[in-house]
Amino acid sequence: MGETMQDWVRARVEELPGVTVDQPFGPEVDVFRVRGLMFMALSPSSSTRVTLKSAPADAEALRATYPAIIPGYHMNKKHWITLLPDESLEQGLVEELVTEAYRLVVAKLPRAQRPVDPELFGRV
């Protein structure tokens, strides 16, 4: 397995319309936003961490199910989760969590500013 969780996350986020990235916390953290609202932070280091927006009930269930999913690092623990690199997290799950974080933020935008319909985007 040559790909890493960071590769999965970056590939998925490139497919999401209207996403920008900046580094307001310094060069060690990439912050991904849609229309200015943050939905993900990526710490690209030897111990890559991905912090994602999450619905509170989903966050609780994910933390109970996966040891590699912990409360959001330096974020509101109720609304954010952090994924640690671990073989228990499969690529499909990681990609879906990135998509869901994006949808949650898009849903909060005024309709005219939404790059996609959050109810339909990314649903199978």
Short mmCIF file of N, CA, C and O in Angstrom, two decimals:
data_model
loop_
_atom_site.label_atom_id
_atom_site.label_comp_id
_atom_site.label_asym_id
_atom_site.label_seq_id
_atom_site.Cartn_x
_atom_site.Cartn_y
_atom_site.Cartn_z
N MET A 1 0.85 -1.18 0.00
CA MET A 1 0.00 0.00 0.00
C MET A 1 0.89 1.24 0.00
O MET A 1 1.41 1.66 1.01
N GLY A 2 1.09 1.80 -1.20
CA GLY A 2 1.96 2.96 -1.33
C GLY A 2 1.29 4.26 -0.96
O GLY A 2 1.96 5.25 -0.66
N GLU A 3 -0.03 4.30 -1.00
CA GLU A 3 -0.74 5.53 -0.70
C GLU A 3 -0.94 5.69 0.80
O GLU A 3 -1.04 4.72 1.53
N THR A 4 -1.02 6.93 1.22
CA THR A 4 -1.24 7.22 2.63
C THR A 4 -2.59 7.90 2.80
O THR A 4 -3.22 8.31 1.82
N MET A 5 -3.01 8.04 4.04
CA MET A 5 -4.26 8.73 4.32
C MET A 5 -4.21 10.14 3.76
O MET A 5 -5.19 10.65 3.22
N GLN A 6 -3.05 10.79 3.85
CA GLN A 6 -2.90 12.14 3.31
C GLN A 6 -3.16 12.16 1.80
O GLN A 6 -3.81 13.07 1.30
N ASP A 7 -2.67 11.15 1.08
CA ASP A 7 -2.91 11.06 -0.37
C ASP A 7 -4.41 10.91 -0.65
O ASP A 7 -4.93 11.55 -1.56
N TRP A 8 -5.09 10.08 0.13
CA TRP A 8 -6.53 9.88 -0.07
C TRP A 8 -7.29 11.18 0.15
O TRP A 8 -8.17 11.53 -0.63
N VAL A 9 -6.93 11.88 1.23
CA VAL A 9 -7.62 13.13 1.58
C VAL A 9 -7.38 14.18 0.51
O VAL A 9 -8.32 14.84 0.04
N ARG A 10 -6.15 14.34 0.10
CA ARG A 10 -5.83 15.37 -0.92
C ARG A 10 -6.51 15.05 -2.25
O ARG A 10 -7.02 15.95 -2.92
N ALA A 11 -6.53 13.80 -2.64
CA ALA A 11 -7.20 13.42 -3.89
C ALA A 11 -8.70 13.70 -3.81
O ALA A 11 -9.29 14.23 -4.76
N ARG A 12 -9.30 13.39 -2.70
CA ARG A 12 -10.75 13.62 -2.55
C ARG A 12 -11.07 15.10 -2.53
O ARG A 12 -12.02 15.55 -3.18
N VAL A 13 -10.30 15.89 -1.80
CA VAL A 13 -10.61 17.31 -1.68
C VAL A 13 -10.44 18.03 -3.02
O VAL A 13 -11.14 19.01 -3.29
N GLU A 14 -9.59 17.53 -3.89
CA GLU A 14 -9.43 18.12 -5.23
C GLU A 14 -10.69 17.97 -6.07
O GLU A 14 -10.90 18.72 -7.01
N GLU A 15 -11.53 17.01 -5.73
CA GLU A 15 -12.78 16.77 -6.47
C GLU A 15 -13.95 17.61 -5.96
O GLU A 15 -15.02 17.58 -6.55
N LEU A 16 -13.76 18.32 -4.87
CA LEU A 16 -14.85 19.07 -4.25
C LEU A 16 -14.90 20.49 -4.80
O LEU A 16 -13.91 21.23 -4.71
N PRO A 17 -16.03 20.92 -5.36
CA PRO A 17 -16.14 22.26 -5.94
C PRO A 17 -16.02 23.38 -4.91
O PRO A 17 -16.53 23.27 -3.80
N GLY A 18 -15.33 24.45 -5.31
CA GLY A 18 -15.28 25.65 -4.49
C GLY A 18 -14.35 25.62 -3.30
O GLY A 18 -14.42 26.49 -2.44
N VAL A 19 -13.45 24.64 -3.23
CA VAL A 19 -12.57 24.51 -2.07
C VAL A 19 -11.31 25.36 -2.25
O VAL A 19 -10.72 25.40 -3.33
N THR A 20 -10.93 26.04 -1.18
CA THR A 20 -9.67 26.77 -1.14
C THR A 20 -8.86 26.26 0.03
O THR A 20 -9.40 25.64 0.96
N VAL A 21 -7.56 26.52 -0.01
CA VAL A 21 -6.68 26.10 1.09
C VAL A 21 -5.81 27.29 1.48
O VAL A 21 -5.38 28.06 0.63
N ASP A 22 -5.60 27.43 2.78
CA ASP A 22 -4.69 28.44 3.28
C ASP A 22 -3.99 27.89 4.52
O ASP A 22 -4.22 26.74 4.91
N GLN A 23 -3.13 28.70 5.10
CA GLN A 23 -2.36 28.26 6.27
C GLN A 23 -2.40 29.32 7.36
O GLN A 23 -1.37 29.88 7.74
N PRO A 24 -3.58 29.59 7.93
CA PRO A 24 -3.68 30.64 8.94
C PRO A 24 -2.96 30.31 10.26
O PRO A 24 -2.67 31.21 11.04
N PHE A 25 -2.67 29.05 10.49
CA PHE A 25 -2.01 28.63 11.73
C PHE A 25 -0.52 28.39 11.53
O PHE A 25 0.15 27.89 12.42
N GLY A 26 -0.01 28.70 10.34
CA GLY A 26 1.40 28.48 10.02
C GLY A 26 1.55 27.38 8.99
O GLY A 26 0.59 26.70 8.63
N PRO A 27 2.77 27.19 8.51
CA PRO A 27 3.01 26.25 7.40
C PRO A 27 2.80 24.78 7.76
O PRO A 27 2.76 23.93 6.88
N GLU A 28 2.63 24.48 9.04
CA GLU A 28 2.46 23.07 9.43
C GLU A 28 1.03 22.58 9.36
O GLU A 28 0.77 21.40 9.58
N VAL A 29 0.06 23.46 9.02
CA VAL A 29 -1.34 23.04 8.93
C VAL A 29 -2.00 23.68 7.71
O VAL A 29 -2.05 24.89 7.58
N ASP A 30 -2.50 22.83 6.81
CA ASP A 30 -3.30 23.30 5.68
C ASP A 30 -4.76 23.30 6.10
O ASP A 30 -5.27 22.29 6.60
N VAL A 31 -5.44 24.42 5.92
CA VAL A 31 -6.85 24.56 6.26
C VAL A 31 -7.66 24.62 4.97
O VAL A 31 -7.38 25.45 4.10
N PHE A 32 -8.63 23.74 4.85
CA PHE A 32 -9.47 23.65 3.66
C PHE A 32 -10.82 24.28 3.97
O PHE A 32 -11.42 23.98 4.99
N ARG A 33 -11.27 25.13 3.05
CA ARG A 33 -12.51 25.88 3.25
C ARG A 33 -13.38 25.81 2.00
O ARG A 33 -12.88 25.63 0.91
N VAL A 34 -14.66 26.02 2.23
CA VAL A 34 -15.59 26.23 1.13
C VAL A 34 -16.30 27.54 1.42
O VAL A 34 -16.85 27.72 2.51
N ARG A 35 -16.16 28.46 0.49
CA ARG A 35 -16.74 29.82 0.64
C ARG A 35 -16.30 30.45 1.97
O ARG A 35 -17.08 31.09 2.66
N GLY A 36 -15.06 30.21 2.35
CA GLY A 36 -14.49 30.83 3.54
C GLY A 36 -14.71 30.07 4.84
O GLY A 36 -14.12 30.42 5.86
N LEU A 37 -15.54 29.04 4.84
CA LEU A 37 -15.82 28.27 6.06
C LEU A 37 -14.98 26.99 6.09
O LEU A 37 -14.99 26.20 5.15
N MET A 38 -14.31 26.79 7.19
CA MET A 38 -13.42 25.64 7.36
C MET A 38 -14.20 24.34 7.52
O MET A 38 -15.15 24.27 8.27
N PHE A 39 -13.75 23.29 6.80
CA PHE A 39 -14.33 21.96 7.00
C PHE A 39 -13.27 20.91 7.29
O PHE A 39 -13.58 19.81 7.72
N MET A 40 -11.97 21.27 7.07
CA MET A 40 -10.92 20.28 7.29
C MET A 40 -9.59 20.97 7.54
O MET A 40 -9.30 22.01 6.95
N ALA A 41 -8.78 20.36 8.40
CA ALA A 41 -7.40 20.78 8.61
C ALA A 41 -6.52 19.55 8.43
O ALA A 41 -6.86 18.46 8.91
N LEU A 42 -5.42 19.73 7.74
CA LEU A 42 -4.50 18.63 7.48
C LEU A 42 -3.11 19.02 7.97
O LEU A 42 -2.59 20.07 7.58
N SER A 43 -2.55 18.20 8.83
CA SER A 43 -1.19 18.42 9.32
C SER A 43 -0.26 17.49 8.57
O SER A 43 -0.13 16.32 8.94
N PRO A 44 0.34 17.97 7.50
CA PRO A 44 1.20 17.09 6.69
C PRO A 44 2.59 16.93 7.30
O PRO A 44 3.52 17.66 6.99
N SER A 45 2.70 16.00 8.20
CA SER A 45 3.99 15.70 8.82
C SER A 45 4.17 14.19 8.85
O SER A 45 3.38 13.46 8.28
N SER A 46 5.17 13.75 9.54
CA SER A 46 5.39 12.30 9.61
C SER A 46 4.23 11.61 10.31
O SER A 46 3.96 10.44 10.06
N SER A 47 3.53 12.32 11.17
CA SER A 47 2.35 11.74 11.82
C SER A 47 1.11 12.52 11.38
O SER A 47 0.52 13.26 12.15
N THR A 48 0.76 12.36 10.12
CA THR A 48 -0.35 13.10 9.52
C THR A 48 -1.62 12.96 10.34
O THR A 48 -2.03 11.88 10.71
N ARG A 49 -2.23 14.10 10.59
CA ARG A 49 -3.53 14.14 11.26
C ARG A 49 -4.49 14.87 10.34
O ARG A 49 -4.15 15.89 9.77
N VAL A 50 -5.70 14.36 10.26
CA VAL A 50 -6.75 15.02 9.50
C VAL A 50 -7.86 15.34 10.47
O VAL A 50 -8.39 14.46 11.14
N THR A 51 -8.22 16.62 10.57
CA THR A 51 -9.29 17.04 11.46
C THR A 51 -10.45 17.50 10.60
O THR A 51 -10.27 18.31 9.68
N LEU A 52 -11.63 16.93 10.87
CA LEU A 52 -12.80 17.14 10.03
C LEU A 52 -14.02 17.58 10.83
O LEU A 52 -14.22 17.13 11.96
N LYS A 53 -14.83 18.40 10.21
CA LYS A 53 -16.15 18.74 10.75
C LYS A 53 -16.99 17.47 10.76
O LYS A 53 -16.89 16.64 9.84
N SER A 54 -17.82 17.29 11.78
CA SER A 54 -18.65 16.09 11.87
C SER A 54 -19.92 16.42 12.64
O SER A 54 -19.91 17.22 13.57
N ALA A 55 -21.00 15.77 12.25
CA ALA A 55 -22.24 15.90 13.02
C ALA A 55 -21.99 15.27 14.39
O ALA A 55 -21.35 14.22 14.48
N PRO A 56 -22.46 15.89 15.48
CA PRO A 56 -22.17 15.37 16.82
C PRO A 56 -22.49 13.89 17.03
O PRO A 56 -21.67 13.15 17.59
N ALA A 57 -23.63 13.43 16.57
CA ALA A 57 -23.98 12.01 16.75
C ALA A 57 -23.05 11.11 15.97
O ALA A 57 -22.63 10.04 16.45
N ASP A 58 -22.70 11.53 14.76
CA ASP A 58 -21.76 10.75 13.94
C ASP A 58 -20.38 10.72 14.58
O ASP A 58 -19.73 9.67 14.63
N ALA A 59 -19.94 11.86 15.09
CA ALA A 59 -18.62 11.94 15.73
C ALA A 59 -18.53 10.98 16.91
O ALA A 59 -17.54 10.26 17.06
N GLU A 60 -19.58 10.95 17.70
CA GLU A 60 -19.60 10.07 18.86
C GLU A 60 -19.54 8.60 18.44
O GLU A 60 -18.78 7.80 19.00
N ALA A 61 -20.33 8.24 17.45
CA ALA A 61 -20.35 6.85 16.97
C ALA A 61 -19.01 6.46 16.35
O ALA A 61 -18.52 5.34 16.58
N LEU A 62 -18.42 7.35 15.59
CA LEU A 62 -17.13 7.06 14.95
C LEU A 62 -16.04 6.87 16.00
O LEU A 62 -15.23 5.94 15.89
N ARG A 63 -16.03 7.72 17.00
CA ARG A 63 -15.01 7.59 18.06
C ARG A 63 -15.19 6.29 18.84
O ARG A 63 -14.22 5.67 19.25
N ALA A 64 -16.43 5.85 19.01
CA ALA A 64 -16.69 4.60 19.72
C ALA A 64 -16.30 3.38 18.89
O ALA A 64 -15.98 2.33 19.44
N THR A 65 -16.32 3.52 17.58
CA THR A 65 -16.07 2.40 16.68
C THR A 65 -14.60 2.26 16.28
O THR A 65 -14.09 1.15 16.17
N TYR A 66 -13.93 3.38 16.06
CA TYR A 66 -12.56 3.36 15.53
C TYR A 66 -11.59 4.01 16.52
O TYR A 66 -11.70 5.21 16.79
N PRO A 67 -10.63 3.27 17.03
CA PRO A 67 -9.63 3.85 17.93
C PRO A 67 -8.80 4.96 17.28
O PRO A 67 -8.28 5.83 17.96
N ALA A 68 -8.70 4.95 15.95
CA ALA A 68 -7.91 5.96 15.23
C ALA A 68 -8.70 7.24 14.97
O ALA A 68 -8.19 8.17 14.36
N ILE A 69 -9.94 7.30 15.45
CA ILE A 69 -10.73 8.53 15.35
C ILE A 69 -10.93 9.06 16.77
O ILE A 69 -11.50 8.38 17.62
N ILE A 70 -10.39 10.25 16.98
CA ILE A 70 -10.41 10.86 18.31
C ILE A 70 -11.12 12.21 18.25
O ILE A 70 -11.39 12.72 17.15
N PRO A 71 -11.42 12.81 19.40
CA PRO A 71 -12.02 14.15 19.37
C PRO A 71 -11.12 15.13 18.61
O PRO A 71 -9.90 14.98 18.60
N GLY A 72 -11.73 16.11 17.98
CA GLY A 72 -11.00 17.06 17.15
C GLY A 72 -9.83 17.72 17.86
O GLY A 72 -10.02 18.36 18.89
N TYR A 73 -8.66 17.58 17.30
CA TYR A 73 -7.44 18.14 17.85
C TYR A 73 -7.50 19.66 17.79
O TYR A 73 -7.64 20.25 16.71
N HIS A 74 -7.44 20.32 18.93
CA HIS A 74 -7.51 21.79 19.05
C HIS A 74 -8.81 22.37 18.50
O HIS A 74 -8.84 23.51 18.06
N MET A 75 -9.88 21.59 18.49
CA MET A 75 -11.16 22.06 17.96
C MET A 75 -12.26 21.71 18.97
O MET A 75 -12.03 21.01 19.95
N ASN A 76 -13.47 22.16 18.66
CA ASN A 76 -14.63 21.82 19.48
C ASN A 76 -14.82 20.30 19.40
O ASN A 76 -15.05 19.75 18.32
N LYS A 77 -14.71 19.63 20.52
CA LYS A 77 -14.73 18.16 20.55
C LYS A 77 -16.08 17.57 20.15
O LYS A 77 -16.16 16.41 19.77
N LYS A 78 -17.13 18.36 20.22
CA LYS A 78 -18.46 17.87 19.86
C LYS A 78 -18.67 17.86 18.35
O LYS A 78 -19.33 16.98 17.81
N HIS A 79 -18.08 18.82 17.65
CA HIS A 79 -18.35 19.01 16.23
C HIS A 79 -17.18 18.66 15.31
O HIS A 79 -17.29 18.81 14.09
N TRP A 80 -16.08 18.20 15.87
CA TRP A 80 -14.90 17.90 15.07
C TRP A 80 -14.30 16.57 15.49
O TRP A 80 -14.32 16.22 16.67
N ILE A 81 -13.73 15.86 14.52
CA ILE A 81 -13.01 14.61 14.79
C ILE A 81 -11.63 14.70 14.16
O ILE A 81 -11.42 15.45 13.20
N THR A 82 -10.70 13.96 14.70
CA THR A 82 -9.36 13.86 14.13
C THR A 82 -9.10 12.40 13.78
O THR A 82 -9.34 11.51 14.59
N LEU A 83 -8.62 12.20 12.55
CA LEU A 83 -8.25 10.86 12.08
C LEU A 83 -6.74 10.72 12.22
O LEU A 83 -5.99 11.56 11.74
N LEU A 84 -6.33 9.66 12.87
CA LEU A 84 -4.91 9.36 13.00
C LEU A 84 -4.56 8.29 11.98
O LEU A 84 -5.38 7.41 11.70
N PRO A 85 -3.35 8.33 11.43
CA PRO A 85 -2.98 7.30 10.46
C PRO A 85 -3.00 5.93 11.12
O PRO A 85 -2.36 5.72 12.15
N ASP A 86 -3.76 5.03 10.56
CA ASP A 86 -3.94 3.71 11.16
C ASP A 86 -4.53 2.81 10.09
O ASP A 86 -5.40 3.23 9.33
N GLU A 87 -4.10 1.58 10.05
CA GLU A 87 -4.60 0.66 9.03
C GLU A 87 -6.06 0.30 9.20
O GLU A 87 -6.67 -0.26 8.29
N SER A 88 -6.66 0.61 10.34
CA SER A 88 -8.07 0.30 10.55
C SER A 88 -8.99 1.25 9.76
O SER A 88 -10.16 0.94 9.56
N LEU A 89 -8.45 2.38 9.32
CA LEU A 89 -9.24 3.34 8.55
C LEU A 89 -9.02 3.08 7.06
O LEU A 89 -7.94 3.31 6.54
N GLU A 90 -10.07 2.61 6.41
CA GLU A 90 -9.97 2.29 4.99
C GLU A 90 -10.18 3.54 4.14
O GLU A 90 -10.81 4.51 4.56
N GLN A 91 -9.66 3.48 2.94
CA GLN A 91 -9.73 4.62 2.03
C GLN A 91 -11.15 5.11 1.81
O GLN A 91 -11.42 6.31 1.86
N GLY A 92 -12.09 4.22 1.59
CA GLY A 92 -13.48 4.61 1.35
C GLY A 92 -14.08 5.37 2.52
O GLY A 92 -14.79 6.36 2.33
N LEU A 93 -13.79 4.93 3.73
CA LEU A 93 -14.28 5.62 4.92
C LEU A 93 -13.68 7.02 5.02
O LEU A 93 -14.39 7.99 5.25
N VAL A 94 -12.39 7.13 4.83
CA VAL A 94 -11.72 8.43 4.91
C VAL A 94 -12.30 9.39 3.88
O VAL A 94 -12.62 10.54 4.19
N GLU A 95 -12.47 8.92 2.66
CA GLU A 95 -13.03 9.77 1.60
C GLU A 95 -14.45 10.20 1.93
O GLU A 95 -14.83 11.36 1.71
N GLU A 96 -15.26 9.30 2.47
CA GLU A 96 -16.63 9.64 2.84
C GLU A 96 -16.66 10.66 3.98
O GLU A 96 -17.50 11.57 3.98
N LEU A 97 -15.76 10.54 4.93
CA LEU A 97 -15.72 11.51 6.03
C LEU A 97 -15.32 12.90 5.54
O LEU A 97 -15.86 13.91 6.01
N VAL A 98 -14.42 12.97 4.57
CA VAL A 98 -14.06 14.27 3.97
C VAL A 98 -15.27 14.85 3.25
O VAL A 98 -15.60 16.03 3.42
N THR A 99 -15.96 14.03 2.48
CA THR A 99 -17.15 14.48 1.75
C THR A 99 -18.23 14.95 2.71
O THR A 99 -18.87 15.99 2.49
N GLU A 100 -18.45 14.22 3.78
CA GLU A 100 -19.48 14.60 4.75
C GLU A 100 -19.14 15.91 5.44
O GLU A 100 -20.02 16.75 5.66
N ALA A 101 -17.87 16.11 5.78
CA ALA A 101 -17.45 17.38 6.40
C ALA A 101 -17.74 18.54 5.45
O ALA A 101 -18.26 19.58 5.86
N TYR A 102 -17.44 18.35 4.19
CA TYR A 102 -17.71 19.36 3.16
C TYR A 102 -19.21 19.64 3.06
O TYR A 102 -19.64 20.79 3.09
N ARG A 103 -20.02 18.58 3.00
CA ARG A 103 -21.48 18.74 2.90
C ARG A 103 -22.05 19.49 4.11
O ARG A 103 -22.96 20.31 3.97
N LEU A 104 -21.55 19.19 5.30
CA LEU A 104 -22.04 19.86 6.50
C LEU A 104 -21.82 21.37 6.42
O LEU A 104 -22.70 22.15 6.79
N VAL A 105 -20.67 21.78 5.94
CA VAL A 105 -20.37 23.21 5.84
C VAL A 105 -21.17 23.84 4.70
O VAL A 105 -21.72 24.93 4.86
N VAL A 106 -21.26 23.17 3.56
CA VAL A 106 -22.03 23.71 2.44
C VAL A 106 -23.49 23.92 2.85
O VAL A 106 -24.11 24.92 2.47
N ALA A 107 -24.03 23.02 3.63
CA ALA A 107 -25.43 23.13 4.06
C ALA A 107 -25.68 24.38 4.90
O ALA A 107 -26.81 24.87 4.95
N LYS A 108 -24.65 24.91 5.54
CA LYS A 108 -24.79 26.11 6.37
C LYS A 108 -24.73 27.40 5.54
O LYS A 108 -25.05 28.47 6.04
N LEU A 109 -24.29 27.30 4.29
CA LEU A 109 -24.18 28.48 3.43
C LEU A 109 -25.54 28.90 2.90
O LEU A 109 -26.42 28.05 2.72
N PRO A 110 -25.71 30.20 2.62
CA PRO A 110 -26.94 30.62 1.93
C PRO A 110 -27.03 29.89 0.59
O PRO A 110 -26.01 29.63 -0.07
N ARG A 111 -28.22 29.53 0.17
CA ARG A 111 -28.40 28.75 -1.06
C ARG A 111 -27.65 29.32 -2.26
O ARG A 111 -27.09 28.58 -3.05
N ALA A 112 -27.66 30.63 -2.40
CA ALA A 112 -27.02 31.26 -3.55
C ALA A 112 -25.50 31.08 -3.55
O ALA A 112 -24.87 31.18 -4.59
N GLN A 113 -24.92 30.79 -2.40
CA GLN A 113 -23.46 30.62 -2.30
C GLN A 113 -23.02 29.16 -2.36
O GLN A 113 -21.83 28.88 -2.41
N ARG A 114 -23.94 28.24 -2.33
CA ARG A 114 -23.59 26.82 -2.31
C ARG A 114 -23.06 26.37 -3.67
O ARG A 114 -23.75 26.50 -4.68
N PRO A 115 -21.86 25.78 -3.71
CA PRO A 115 -21.33 25.28 -4.98
C PRO A 115 -22.02 23.99 -5.42
O PRO A 115 -21.94 23.61 -6.59
N VAL A 116 -22.68 23.30 -4.49
CA VAL A 116 -23.40 22.06 -4.78
C VAL A 116 -24.61 21.98 -3.87
O VAL A 116 -24.71 22.70 -2.88
N ASP A 117 -25.53 21.09 -4.19
CA ASP A 117 -26.66 20.80 -3.30
C ASP A 117 -26.17 19.78 -2.27
O ASP A 117 -25.87 18.63 -2.62
N PRO A 118 -26.07 20.16 -1.00
CA PRO A 118 -25.51 19.24 -0.01
C PRO A 118 -26.36 18.00 0.23
O PRO A 118 -25.86 16.99 0.73
N GLU A 119 -27.63 18.06 -0.14
CA GLU A 119 -28.49 16.88 0.03
C GLU A 119 -28.22 15.82 -1.03
O GLU A 119 -28.47 14.64 -0.81
N LEU A 120 -27.68 16.23 -2.16
CA LEU A 120 -27.47 15.31 -3.28
C LEU A 120 -26.00 15.00 -3.55
O LEU A 120 -25.67 13.91 -4.00
N PHE A 121 -25.13 15.95 -3.29
CA PHE A 121 -23.71 15.81 -3.66
C PHE A 121 -23.06 14.65 -2.93
O PHE A 121 -23.15 14.51 -1.72
N GLY A 122 -22.40 13.79 -3.70
CA GLY A 122 -21.64 12.70 -3.12
C GLY A 122 -22.44 11.53 -2.60
O GLY A 122 -21.90 10.59 -2.06
N ARG A 123 -23.73 11.57 -2.74
CA ARG A 123 -24.58 10.45 -2.29
C ARG A 123 -24.60 9.37 -3.35
O ARG A 123 -24.66 9.65 -4.53
N VAL A 124 -24.55 8.15 -2.89
CA VAL A 124 -24.56 7.02 -3.84
C VAL A 124 -25.95 6.43 -3.94
O VAL A 124 -26.70 6.38 -3.05
#
